[in-house]
Tab-separated table of C-alpha atoms and ligand atoms in Angstrom:
chain	number	residue	atom	x	y	z
A	1	MET	CA	33.137	17.846	-24.432
A	2	SER	CA	33.793	21.330	-25.284
A	3	LYS	CA	37.090	23.077	-24.559
A	4	ALA	CA	37.353	25.012	-21.242
A	5	THR	CA	36.176	28.557	-21.753
A	6	PHE	CA	37.898	29.810	-18.620
A	7	SER	CA	41.421	29.143	-17.909
A	8	SER	CA	42.811	32.326	-16.608
A	9	ASN	CA	43.233	30.889	-13.164
A	10	GLY	CA	43.569	27.302	-14.126
A	11	TYR	CA	39.918	26.737	-13.387
A	12	SER	CA	38.090	24.665	-15.850
A	13	ALA	CA	34.333	23.838	-15.932
A	14	ASP	CA	35.258	20.772	-17.978
A	15	ALA	CA	37.049	18.935	-15.164
A	16	ALA	CA	34.104	19.700	-12.694
A	17	ILE	CA	31.503	18.675	-15.268
A	18	ALA	CA	33.477	15.469	-15.947
A	19	PHE	CA	33.443	14.835	-12.265
A	20	ALA	CA	29.773	15.479	-11.859
A	21	ARG	CA	29.001	13.184	-14.746
A	22	SER	CA	30.991	10.344	-13.252
A	23	ARG	CA	28.739	10.417	-10.165
A	24	PRO	CA	25.067	10.344	-11.296
A	25	ASN	CA	24.280	7.427	-8.870
A	26	THR	CA	25.835	9.082	-5.869
A	27	TYR	CA	23.982	12.370	-6.623
A	28	LEU	CA	20.677	10.526	-7.099
A	29	SER	CA	21.095	8.435	-3.800
A	30	GLU	CA	22.038	11.622	-1.858
A	31	LEU	CA	18.727	13.162	-3.155
A	32	TYR	CA	16.997	10.041	-1.996
A	33	ASP	CA	18.299	10.390	1.434
A	34	PHE	CA	17.461	14.062	1.721
A	35	LEU	CA	13.999	13.558	0.529
A	36	ARG	CA	13.313	10.798	3.012
A	37	ILE	CA	13.430	13.180	5.886
A	38	PRO	CA	9.918	14.526	6.396
A	39	SER	CA	11.055	18.139	7.163
A	40	VAL	CA	7.547	19.682	7.230
A	41	SER	CA	8.166	23.122	8.911
A	42	THR	CA	4.588	24.028	9.836
A	43	ARG	CA	3.763	21.003	11.862
A	44	PRO	CA	5.083	20.730	15.434
A	45	GLU	CA	5.336	17.083	15.313
A	46	HIS	CA	8.143	17.241	12.788
A	47	VAL	CA	10.641	19.365	14.823
A	48	ASP	CA	13.041	16.465	15.029
A	49	ASP	CA	12.679	15.838	11.276
A	50	ILE	CA	13.414	19.412	10.720
A	51	LYS	CA	16.565	19.165	12.825
A	52	ALA	CA	17.546	16.004	11.036
A	53	ALA	CA	17.216	17.658	7.704
A	54	ALA	CA	19.403	20.513	8.900
A	55	ASP	CA	22.003	18.030	10.220
A	56	TRP	CA	21.869	15.993	7.049
A	57	LEU	CA	22.560	19.103	5.043
A	58	ALA	CA	25.327	20.234	7.187
A	59	ALA	CA	27.060	16.903	6.849
A	60	ASN	CA	26.581	16.800	3.055
A	61	MET	CA	28.122	20.246	2.814
A	62	GLU	CA	31.154	18.981	4.734
A	63	THR	CA	31.621	16.096	2.310
A	64	ALA	CA	31.293	18.540	-0.478
A	65	GLY	CA	34.389	20.402	0.915
A	66	LEU	CA	32.503	23.356	2.330
A	67	GLU	CA	34.002	24.982	5.389
A	68	ASN	CA	32.883	26.795	8.636
A	69	ILE	CA	29.740	24.832	8.637
A	70	ARG	CA	27.337	26.071	11.444
A	71	ILE	CA	23.964	25.393	12.499
A	72	PHE	CA	22.365	28.621	13.946
A	73	PRO	CA	19.348	28.114	16.151
A	74	THR	CA	16.641	30.769	15.630
A	75	THR	CA	13.282	31.488	17.268
A	76	GLY	CA	11.964	29.024	14.761
A	77	HIS	CA	13.940	26.339	12.850
A	78	PRO	CA	17.686	26.241	12.468
A	79	LEU	CA	19.635	28.094	9.686
A	80	VAL	CA	22.522	26.087	8.023
A	81	TYR	CA	25.517	28.177	7.068
A	82	SER	CA	28.673	27.288	5.310
A	83	ASP	CA	31.286	28.848	3.103
A	84	TRP	CA	34.452	28.397	1.055
A	85	LEU	CA	36.418	31.748	0.871
A	86	HIS	CA	39.857	30.873	-0.478
A	87	ALA	CA	39.307	32.169	-4.028
A	88	GLY	CA	41.108	35.420	-3.158
A	89	ASP	CA	40.113	39.035	-2.459
A	90	ASP	CA	39.982	39.873	-6.085
A	91	LYS	CA	37.351	37.301	-6.727
A	92	PRO	CA	33.666	37.779	-6.231
A	93	THR	CA	31.605	36.051	-3.659
A	94	VAL	CA	28.322	34.178	-4.357
A	95	LEU	CA	25.614	33.810	-1.561
A	96	PHE	CA	23.603	30.746	-2.194
A	97	TYR	CA	20.259	30.439	-0.543
A	98	GLY	CA	17.816	27.613	-0.354
A	99	HIS	CA	15.271	25.997	1.983
A	100	TYR	CA	15.306	22.481	3.421
A	101	ASP	CA	11.807	22.481	4.782
A	102	VAL	CA	8.805	21.266	2.819
A	103	GLN	CA	5.080	21.811	2.611
A	104	PRO	CA	2.781	19.213	4.405
A	105	ALA	CA	2.186	16.215	2.175
A	106	ASP	CA	-1.609	15.730	2.765
A	107	ASP	CA	-3.822	14.591	1.243
A	108	LEU	CA	-1.782	11.280	1.634
A	109	ASP	CA	-4.471	9.216	-0.093
A	110	LEU	CA	-3.786	11.009	-3.339
A	111	TRP	CA	-0.198	10.098	-3.508
A	112	LYS	CA	0.708	7.168	-5.897
A	113	THR	CA	3.709	6.322	-3.663
A	114	PRO	CA	4.308	7.738	-0.174
A	115	PRO	CA	5.581	11.301	-0.126
A	116	PHE	CA	8.740	10.464	1.978
A	117	GLU	CA	9.624	7.392	0.085
A	118	PRO	CA	11.049	8.706	-3.016
A	119	GLN	CA	10.527	6.776	-6.234
A	120	VAL	CA	11.854	7.271	-9.810
A	121	ARG	CA	9.175	6.761	-12.559
A	122	LYS	CA	10.033	7.694	-16.138
A	123	ASP	CA	12.853	10.175	-15.525
A	124	ASN	CA	11.051	11.978	-12.594
A	125	ILE	CA	11.720	11.478	-8.955
A	126	TYR	CA	8.532	11.686	-6.932
A	127	ALA	CA	8.620	12.919	-3.278
A	128	ARG	CA	7.510	15.910	-1.259
A	129	GLY	CA	10.243	18.486	-1.713
A	130	ALA	CA	11.663	16.907	-4.788
A	131	SER	CA	11.327	20.137	-6.744
A	132	ASP	CA	10.558	22.603	-4.010
A	133	ASP	CA	13.232	22.823	-2.823
A	134	LYS	CA	15.459	19.929	-1.671
A	135	GLY	CA	16.351	18.778	-5.323
A	136	GLN	CA	17.248	22.244	-6.386
A	137	LEU	CA	19.072	23.016	-3.164
A	138	LEU	CA	21.179	19.966	-3.480
A	139	MET	CA	22.191	20.916	-6.979
A	140	LEU	CA	23.962	24.009	-5.610
A	141	VAL	CA	25.898	21.868	-3.098
A	142	LYS	CA	26.761	19.308	-5.785
A	143	ALA	CA	28.028	21.970	-8.218
A	144	VAL	CA	30.291	23.388	-5.599
A	145	GLU	CA	31.430	19.881	-4.626
A	146	ALA	CA	32.243	18.917	-8.328
A	147	LEU	CA	34.374	22.100	-8.745
A	148	LEU	CA	36.161	21.591	-5.375
A	149	ARG	CA	36.847	17.782	-6.121
A	150	ALA	CA	38.030	18.476	-9.680
A	151	ASN	CA	40.141	21.505	-9.117
A	152	GLY	CA	40.910	21.505	-5.444
A	153	ALA	CA	39.533	25.090	-5.270
A	154	LEU	CA	36.654	27.225	-6.325
A	155	PRO	CA	36.747	30.022	-8.974
A	156	VAL	CA	34.908	32.350	-6.661
A	157	ASN	CA	34.229	32.579	-2.964
A	158	VAL	CA	30.854	30.999	-1.898
A	159	LYS	CA	28.629	31.231	1.107
A	160	PHE	CA	25.499	29.181	1.845
A	161	ILE	CA	22.541	30.284	3.945
A	162	VAL	CA	19.791	27.676	4.098
A	163	GLU	CA	16.580	27.982	6.069
A	164	GLY	CA	13.991	25.611	7.558
A	165	GLU	CA	10.888	27.820	7.595
A	166	GLU	CA	10.470	29.299	4.145
A	167	GLU	CA	7.156	27.276	3.720
A	168	SER	CA	5.767	28.390	7.066
A	169	GLY	CA	6.459	32.042	7.040
A	170	GLY	CA	8.967	31.905	9.905
A	171	HIS	CA	11.038	34.774	11.140
A	172	GLY	CA	14.384	33.073	11.763
A	173	LEU	CA	16.212	34.128	8.665
A	174	LYS	CA	14.325	37.495	8.505
A	175	ASP	CA	15.904	38.459	11.895
A	176	PHE	CA	19.258	36.697	11.170
A	177	ILE	CA	20.227	38.698	7.957
A	178	PRO	CA	20.395	42.249	9.628
A	179	GLU	CA	22.262	40.845	12.496
A	180	HIS	CA	24.834	39.113	10.273
A	181	VAL	CA	25.375	41.437	7.384
A	182	ASP	CA	29.194	40.996	7.390
A	183	ARG	CA	28.935	37.100	7.564
A	184	LEU	CA	26.495	37.144	4.675
A	185	SER	CA	28.169	39.896	2.627
A	186	ALA	CA	28.513	38.783	-1.095
A	187	ASP	CA	28.451	40.324	-4.542
A	188	ILE	CA	25.525	38.410	-5.834
A	189	ALA	CA	22.924	36.001	-4.464
A	190	PHE	CA	21.799	32.872	-6.314
A	191	ILE	CA	18.680	30.921	-5.729
A	192	SER	CA	17.356	27.779	-7.422
A	193	ASP	CA	13.764	27.641	-6.277
A	194	THR	CA	11.852	28.602	-9.325
A	195	SER	CA	10.983	26.831	-12.498
A	196	MET	CA	12.029	26.723	-16.178
A	197	ALA	CA	9.712	27.755	-18.994
A	198	THR	CA	9.737	24.240	-20.418
A	199	TRP	CA	11.878	21.235	-19.858
A	200	ASP	CA	14.477	22.631	-22.402
A	201	GLN	CA	13.992	26.365	-21.892
A	202	PRO	CA	15.636	27.721	-18.870
A	203	ALA	CA	14.248	30.994	-17.305
A	204	ILE	CA	15.729	33.574	-14.960
A	205	VAL	CA	12.974	35.038	-12.720
A	206	TYR	CA	13.367	38.670	-12.283
A	207	GLY	CA	10.303	39.401	-10.225
A	208	LEU	CA	8.330	37.517	-7.426
A	209	ARG	CA	5.277	38.486	-5.798
A	210	GLY	CA	4.976	39.360	-2.041
A	211	MET	CA	2.566	38.143	0.373
A	212	CYS	CA	0.229	39.302	3.132
A	213	SER	CA	-1.830	36.666	4.884
A	214	VAL	CA	-4.331	36.610	7.742
A	215	ASN	CA	-6.521	34.105	9.614
A	216	ILE	CA	-10.075	35.245	10.392
A	217	ASP	CA	-11.838	33.684	13.340
A	218	VAL	CA	-15.455	34.587	13.849
A	219	VAL	CA	-17.085	33.707	17.139
A	220	GLY	CA	-20.852	33.684	18.063
A	221	PRO	CA	-22.494	31.775	20.821
A	222	LYS	CA	-20.336	29.971	23.372
A	223	LEU	CA	-21.662	26.632	22.005
A	224	ASP	CA	-23.438	25.273	18.957
A	225	VAL	CA	-27.211	25.938	19.457
A	226	HIS	CA	-30.477	24.813	17.893
A	227	SER	CA	-31.109	26.820	14.793
A	228	GLY	CA	-34.877	26.552	15.347
A	229	VAL	CA	-34.693	27.874	18.797
A	230	TYR	CA	-32.100	30.611	18.194
A	231	GLY	CA	-32.419	31.135	14.294
A	232	GLY	CA	-33.537	34.635	13.532
A	233	GLY	CA	-32.671	35.819	16.944
A	234	ILE	CA	-28.771	35.675	16.965
A	235	ASN	CA	-26.080	36.020	14.281
A	236	ASN	CA	-24.460	33.020	12.749
A	237	PRO	CA	-20.617	33.077	12.523
A	238	ILE	CA	-20.582	31.072	9.238
A	239	ASN	CA	-23.138	33.389	7.668
A	240	ALA	CA	-21.130	36.423	9.061
A	241	LEU	CA	-17.813	34.973	7.682
A	242	VAL	CA	-19.331	34.348	4.194
A	243	HIS	CA	-20.675	37.927	4.199
A	244	ILE	CA	-17.171	39.309	4.921
A	245	LEU	CA	-15.418	36.964	2.458
A	246	SER	CA	-17.850	37.754	-0.333
A	247	GLN	CA	-16.943	41.550	-0.114
A	248	LEU	CA	-13.240	41.087	-0.284
A	249	ILE	CA	-13.293	40.373	-4.042
A	250	ASP	CA	-15.750	40.682	-6.982
A	251	ALA	CA	-16.812	37.944	-9.420
A	252	ASP	CA	-14.092	39.062	-11.881
A	253	GLY	CA	-11.311	39.059	-9.315
A	254	HIS	CA	-10.937	42.763	-8.514
A	255	ILE	CA	-9.997	43.239	-4.881
A	256	LEU	CA	-12.547	45.401	-3.054
A	257	ILE	CA	-10.389	46.491	-0.041
A	258	PRO	CA	-10.384	50.224	-0.207
A	259	GLY	CA	-6.912	51.531	-1.202
A	260	PHE	CA	-5.644	48.181	-2.056
A	261	TYR	CA	-4.415	49.313	-5.559
A	262	ASP	CA	-3.091	52.554	-4.355
A	263	ASP	CA	0.581	51.649	-4.667
A	264	VAL	CA	0.373	49.209	-7.474
A	265	LEU	CA	2.590	50.399	-10.314
A	266	PRO	CA	1.059	50.386	-13.749
A	267	LEU	CA	2.545	47.790	-16.140
A	268	GLU	CA	4.426	49.564	-18.903
A	269	ALA	CA	3.724	48.511	-22.498
A	270	GLU	CA	7.318	47.212	-22.829
A	271	GLU	CA	6.931	45.099	-19.719
A	272	ARG	CA	3.596	43.722	-20.784
A	273	GLU	CA	5.137	42.720	-24.055
A	274	ARG	CA	7.975	40.932	-22.415
A	275	ILE	CA	5.606	39.139	-19.942
A	276	ASN	CA	3.272	38.018	-22.761
A	277	ALA	CA	6.256	36.784	-24.884
A	278	PHE	CA	6.851	34.012	-22.349
A	279	PRO	CA	6.402	30.524	-23.870
A	280	PHE	CA	3.152	29.532	-22.378
A	281	ASP	CA	0.471	26.980	-23.408
A	282	GLU	CA	-2.553	28.156	-21.597
A	283	GLU	CA	-4.682	25.207	-22.875
A	284	ALA	CA	-2.104	22.691	-21.515
A	285	TRP	CA	-1.816	24.521	-18.278
A	286	LEU	CA	-5.545	24.365	-17.731
A	287	GLN	CA	-5.920	20.778	-19.105
A	288	ARG	CA	-3.337	19.585	-16.579
A	289	ILE	CA	-5.546	20.513	-13.737
A	290	LEU	CA	-8.880	19.854	-15.591
A	291	VAL	CA	-10.079	23.430	-15.524
A	292	THR	CA	-12.017	24.354	-18.711
A	293	GLU	CA	-11.413	28.026	-18.857
A	294	SER	CA	-9.170	30.711	-17.274
A	295	TRP	CA	-10.476	33.498	-15.091
A	296	GLY	CA	-9.328	36.703	-13.659
A	297	VAL	CA	-9.503	40.379	-13.982
A	298	PRO	CA	-10.388	41.070	-17.675
A	299	GLU	CA	-8.028	43.882	-18.053
A	300	TYR	CA	-5.059	41.655	-18.083
A	301	THR	CA	-3.747	38.511	-19.632
A	302	THR	CA	-3.290	35.156	-17.698
A	303	LEU	CA	0.380	35.670	-17.592
A	304	GLU	CA	0.084	39.251	-16.313
A	305	ARG	CA	-2.511	38.151	-13.713
A	306	THR	CA	-0.330	35.314	-12.448
A	307	GLY	CA	2.964	37.050	-12.530
A	308	ALA	CA	2.625	40.749	-12.202
A	309	ARG	CA	-0.705	41.665	-10.709
A	310	PRO	CA	-2.022	41.277	-7.028
A	311	THR	CA	-4.625	38.625	-6.068
A	312	LEU	CA	-6.601	37.683	-3.076
A	313	ASP	CA	-7.530	33.992	-2.350
A	314	VAL	CA	-9.305	32.227	0.453
A	315	ASN	CA	-6.956	29.339	1.146
A	316	GLY	CA	-9.122	27.445	3.718
A	317	ILE	CA	-12.562	27.656	5.444
A	318	ILE	CA	-13.911	25.735	8.366
A	319	GLY	CA	-16.931	25.684	10.562
A	320	GLY	CA	-20.133	23.965	11.539
A	321	TYR	CA	-21.404	20.486	10.899
A	322	THR	CA	-20.146	18.805	7.795
A	323	GLY	CA	-20.800	15.069	8.693
A	324	ASP	CA	-23.461	12.826	7.253
A	325	GLY	CA	-27.156	13.871	7.125
A	326	ALA	CA	-28.487	17.047	8.560
A	327	LYS	CA	-27.759	18.852	11.814
A	328	THR	CA	-29.764	21.976	12.368
A	329	ILE	CA	-27.474	24.179	14.409
A	330	ILE	CA	-26.068	27.820	14.561
A	331	PRO	CA	-22.376	26.921	14.962
A	332	SER	CA	-20.361	28.564	17.656
A	333	LYS	CA	-17.302	29.479	15.406
A	334	ALA	CA	-16.122	29.882	11.935
A	335	HIS	CA	-12.609	30.247	10.474
A	336	ALA	CA	-10.918	31.212	7.186
A	337	LYS	CA	-7.457	31.763	5.953
A	338	VAL	CA	-7.017	34.517	3.389
A	339	SER	CA	-3.903	35.435	1.515
A	340	MET	CA	-3.020	38.124	-0.851
A	341	ARG	CA	-0.160	38.117	-3.440
A	342	LEU	CA	1.438	41.528	-3.690
A	343	VAL	CA	3.459	43.285	-6.436
A	344	PRO	CA	6.368	45.661	-6.240
A	345	ASN	CA	5.771	48.888	-4.384
A	346	GLN	CA	2.940	47.548	-2.354
A	347	ASN	CA	3.716	47.527	1.426
A	348	PRO	CA	2.582	44.353	3.070
A	349	HIS	CA	2.023	46.070	6.446
A	350	ASP	CA	0.060	48.822	4.918
A	351	ILE	CA	-2.147	46.078	3.168
A	352	LEU	CA	-2.551	44.373	6.446
A	353	LYS	CA	-3.772	47.617	8.025
A	354	LYS	CA	-6.194	48.197	5.150
A	355	ILE	CA	-7.647	44.680	5.277
A	356	THR	CA	-8.018	44.911	8.965
A	357	GLN	CA	-9.885	48.322	8.948
A	358	TYR	CA	-12.102	46.978	6.028
A	359	ILE	CA	-13.090	43.842	7.738
A	360	GLU	CA	-14.087	45.856	10.937
A	361	THR	CA	-16.504	47.845	8.723
A	362	LEU	CA	-17.938	44.575	7.286
A	363	THR	CA	-18.399	42.777	10.576
A	364	PRO	CA	-22.153	42.497	11.198
A	365	ALA	CA	-23.643	42.816	14.682
A	366	GLY	CA	-23.747	39.810	17.073
A	367	VAL	CA	-20.383	38.261	16.277
A	368	GLN	CA	-16.709	38.920	17.268
A	369	VAL	CA	-14.159	38.845	14.472
A	370	LYS	CA	-10.414	38.199	15.271
A	371	LEU	CA	-7.765	38.809	12.598
A	372	THR	CA	-4.349	37.150	13.150
A	373	PRO	CA	-1.583	38.220	10.825
A	374	MET	CA	0.240	35.161	9.428
A	375	GLY	CA	2.850	36.513	7.278
A	376	ALA	CA	3.839	39.681	5.397
A	377	SER	CA	6.626	39.948	2.837
A	378	PRO	CA	7.287	42.393	-0.018
A	379	ALA	CA	7.550	41.589	-3.635
A	380	SER	CA	10.813	41.583	-5.305
A	381	ILE	CA	12.111	42.826	-8.507
A	382	MET	CA	15.686	42.222	-9.921
A	383	ASP	CA	17.924	44.306	-12.185
A	384	TYR	CA	18.799	41.808	-14.820
A	385	HIS	CA	21.158	44.007	-16.830
A	386	ILE	CA	24.059	43.349	-14.448
A	387	PRO	CA	27.068	41.419	-15.645
A	388	ALA	CA	26.308	38.403	-13.183
A	389	MET	CA	23.105	37.758	-15.286
A	390	LYS	CA	25.379	37.564	-18.375
A	391	ALA	CA	27.397	34.823	-16.596
A	392	ALA	CA	24.263	33.003	-15.969
A	393	GLU	CA	22.958	33.456	-19.478
A	394	ALA	CA	26.261	32.022	-20.842
A	395	ALA	CA	25.962	29.108	-18.387
A	396	CYS	CA	22.443	28.344	-19.775
A	397	ARG	CA	23.798	28.544	-23.341
A	398	ALA	CA	26.615	26.176	-22.520
A	399	VAL	CA	24.162	23.424	-20.991
A	400	PHE	CA	20.848	24.017	-22.699
A	401	GLY	CA	22.118	25.546	-26.043
A	402	ARG	CA	19.992	28.663	-25.608
A	403	ASN	CA	19.565	31.817	-23.603
A	404	PRO	CA	17.301	31.809	-20.674
A	405	VAL	CA	13.989	33.826	-20.989
A	406	TYR	CA	13.390	36.448	-18.287
A	407	ALA	CA	10.159	36.044	-16.444
A	408	ARG	CA	8.076	37.376	-13.488
A	409	GLU	CA	6.654	34.611	-11.342
A	410	GLY	CA	3.602	34.626	-9.116
A	411	GLY	CA	5.118	32.796	-6.187
A	412	SER	CA	6.895	34.208	-3.282
A	413	ILE	CA	10.376	33.707	-1.795
A	414	PRO	CA	10.082	36.082	1.102
A	415	ILE	CA	13.873	36.466	1.615
A	416	ALA	CA	14.604	37.530	-1.890
A	417	GLY	CA	13.490	41.194	-1.354
A	418	GLN	CA	15.236	41.308	1.946
A	419	ILE	CA	18.629	40.277	0.501
A	420	LYS	CA	18.317	43.343	-1.740
A	421	ARG	CA	17.412	45.649	1.015
A	422	ASP	CA	19.782	44.348	3.843
A	423	LEU	CA	22.740	43.100	1.847
A	424	GLY	CA	22.456	45.495	-1.067
A	425	ILE	CA	22.822	42.956	-3.801
A	426	GLU	CA	20.722	41.485	-6.563
A	427	THR	CA	19.652	37.909	-6.723
A	428	ILE	CA	19.887	35.504	-9.765
A	429	LEU	CA	16.825	33.370	-9.531
A	430	LEU	CA	17.785	30.402	-11.882
A	431	GLY	CA	15.634	27.328	-11.050
A	432	PHE	CA	15.417	23.983	-12.704
A	433	GLY	CA	11.956	22.945	-11.638
A	434	LEU	CA	9.086	22.559	-14.238
A	435	PRO	CA	5.848	24.251	-14.383
A	436	HIS	CA	4.047	20.892	-13.724
A	437	ASP	CA	6.190	19.594	-10.907
A	438	ARG	CA	3.156	19.679	-8.549
A	439	ILE	CA	4.889	21.713	-5.932
A	440	HIS	CA	2.767	21.919	-2.732
A	441	ALA	CA	0.393	19.247	-4.288
A	442	PRO	CA	0.267	15.502	-4.129
A	443	ASN	CA	2.781	13.580	-6.314
A	444	GLU	CA	5.334	16.339	-6.297
A	445	ARG	CA	8.175	15.486	-8.691
A	446	PHE	CA	11.456	16.707	-10.252
A	447	TYR	CA	12.611	16.007	-13.671
A	448	LEU	CA	15.964	14.186	-13.148
A	449	PRO	CA	17.665	15.082	-16.494
A	450	ASN	CA	17.438	18.702	-15.314
A	451	TYR	CA	18.760	17.811	-11.871
A	452	TYR	CA	22.007	16.994	-13.673
A	453	ARG	CA	21.793	19.673	-16.264
A	454	GLY	CA	21.181	22.218	-13.371
A	455	ILE	CA	24.282	21.224	-11.582
A	456	GLU	CA	26.300	21.733	-14.840
A	457	THR	CA	24.717	25.114	-15.408
A	458	ILE	CA	25.649	26.120	-11.916
A	459	ILE	CA	29.177	24.967	-12.401
A	460	HIS	CA	29.379	27.096	-15.600
A	461	PHE	CA	27.881	29.960	-13.889
A	462	LEU	CA	30.506	29.973	-11.089
A	463	VAL	CA	33.424	29.733	-13.600
A	464	ASN	CA	31.974	32.444	-15.875
A	465	TYR	CA	31.277	34.708	-12.975
A	466	ALA	CA	34.905	34.447	-11.846
A	467	GLY	CA	35.927	35.886	-15.195
A	468	ILE	CA	33.746	38.942	-14.636
A	469	ASN	CA	35.011	41.972	-12.774
A	470	ALA	CA	32.253	41.884	-10.449
A	471	ARG	CA	33.914	42.632	-7.052
A	472	ARG	CA	32.165	45.544	-5.426
A	473	PRO	CA	34.399	48.548	-4.934
A	474	VAL	CA	36.028	48.174	-1.637
A	475	ALA	CA	35.431	51.367	0.626
A	476	GLY	CA	38.472	53.504	1.566
B	1	LIG	N1	9.601	27.881	-4.277
B	1	LIG	C1	8.395	28.469	-3.926
B	1	LIG	C2	8.100	29.831	-4.600
B	1	LIG	C3	7.888	29.750	-6.111
B	1	LIG	C4	7.068	28.754	-6.626
B	1	LIG	C5	8.457	30.782	-6.844
B	1	LIG	C6	6.902	28.643	-7.986
B	1	LIG	C7	8.235	30.701	-8.254
B	1	LIG	C8	7.498	29.611	-8.789
B	1	LIG	C9	8.456	28.846	-2.449
B	1	LIG	O1	8.907	27.633	-1.696
B	1	LIG	C10	6.968	28.906	-1.855
B	1	LIG	O2	6.154	28.146	-2.087
B	1	LIG	N2	6.756	30.067	-1.258
B	1	LIG	C11	5.496	30.326	-0.588
B	1	LIG	C12	5.825	31.484	0.348
B	1	LIG	C13	4.862	31.595	1.482
B	1	LIG	C14	4.657	30.291	2.268
B	1	LIG	C15	5.258	32.760	2.424
B	1	LIG	C16	4.391	30.733	-1.536
B	1	LIG	O3	4.793	31.325	-2.599
B	1	LIG	O4	3.447	30.466	-1.169
B	2	LIG	MN1	10.609	26.848	-2.683
B	3	LIG	MN1	7.182	26.184	-1.722
């Protein structure tokens, strides 16, 4: 084991790492327990499980030595807060964020082992939420626990705010942050809910896409009717829906909503270079999902299109008769879910307005179209030239033997942008998932060696960060 690099306050990463290394089985069995709770936030039948997950996490934080543990009810699912604030006023404060909710597990038939009965196979733990985000969230708590148990104190002050509706676009945390700015005030936020470049190449994500999503309901006759009797005489909601959807995007992926690209900033040459330097094996990326060729707007590379350009996707479509044989009807209704990934400087509310107006102009006669907004969150972009990032870089070097790469990712963490706006701080997005963890898909998994390495990296980060004069100037 290497000598402690930080000893100015008697803190040593070494002691905490030795402590963490002495408890691999405890850390694994705690992860099992957390993953067994089916905390699916979108489904009302899981409200008790959501509560159970919040309670479990609060109890685990208490065992870790965190203090002031509180479960805040919201209009949606509860928030879990805790802190440890005895490092001293001259030490910076880290705000950890994570989410204890998970995506629905269906299609259940496609899971090799049930989604809420975790199983380890060849160094991976398989379960819904293993990588997104329970495994990664627990690493944060375990790192704090190891430091507290080994040293009796933390090198910095820490706060945790953990939500239970990240996956369902809930408003709980969104409303909570501006009302609790003092409670959440910190010098830097830290999130582990993204992935590494490869199993041995850590990545700091400095940009995430935003999101604007809508449900489209098309209503025609009050009941399904005979397509011979009515066909040609009334409009068909599915035909109308398909007509609308087909004009949202062209065959190459250009979005056709008027004004959609107005606020999209051009990608500078330097940025394009950095994005395309990311270690990315496109063949393997496609092969893993049995797709033979990539697709998307021809002006940009796959990495640019998935990380730094906006997109539009139909996520679901339903309507009419889909059973065996034929059924000659004009259906009464049709529905689709559409979401758009947004990039910095696009305003999700403005995009919502634009798609609403456009769909009005596309709506043919004889049907009613109802648009329901399902979520709107802006993209985020971080300043990675700040000292805290250097502390994270050094932590990566200490554990993985190399610097992290900086990447923009295509996924969304709605709260990341809001932390910057409402709390005025940057976020370090240092995650330990892998690109092929199958998040949101059947057989989600988490590579266990990186669960342990991640804990060690976070320990190093906290110790390194204490050595940086990162305290924000106190007013007055
Ligand atoms: N952890 C993911 C976001 C993510 C995934 C970031 C991969 C970077 C790489 C997060 O839990 C997520 O899935 N977010 C949703 C947000 C949506 C439901 C508002 C998303 O991106 O679809
Ligand atoms: Mn997540
Ligand atoms: Mn997710």
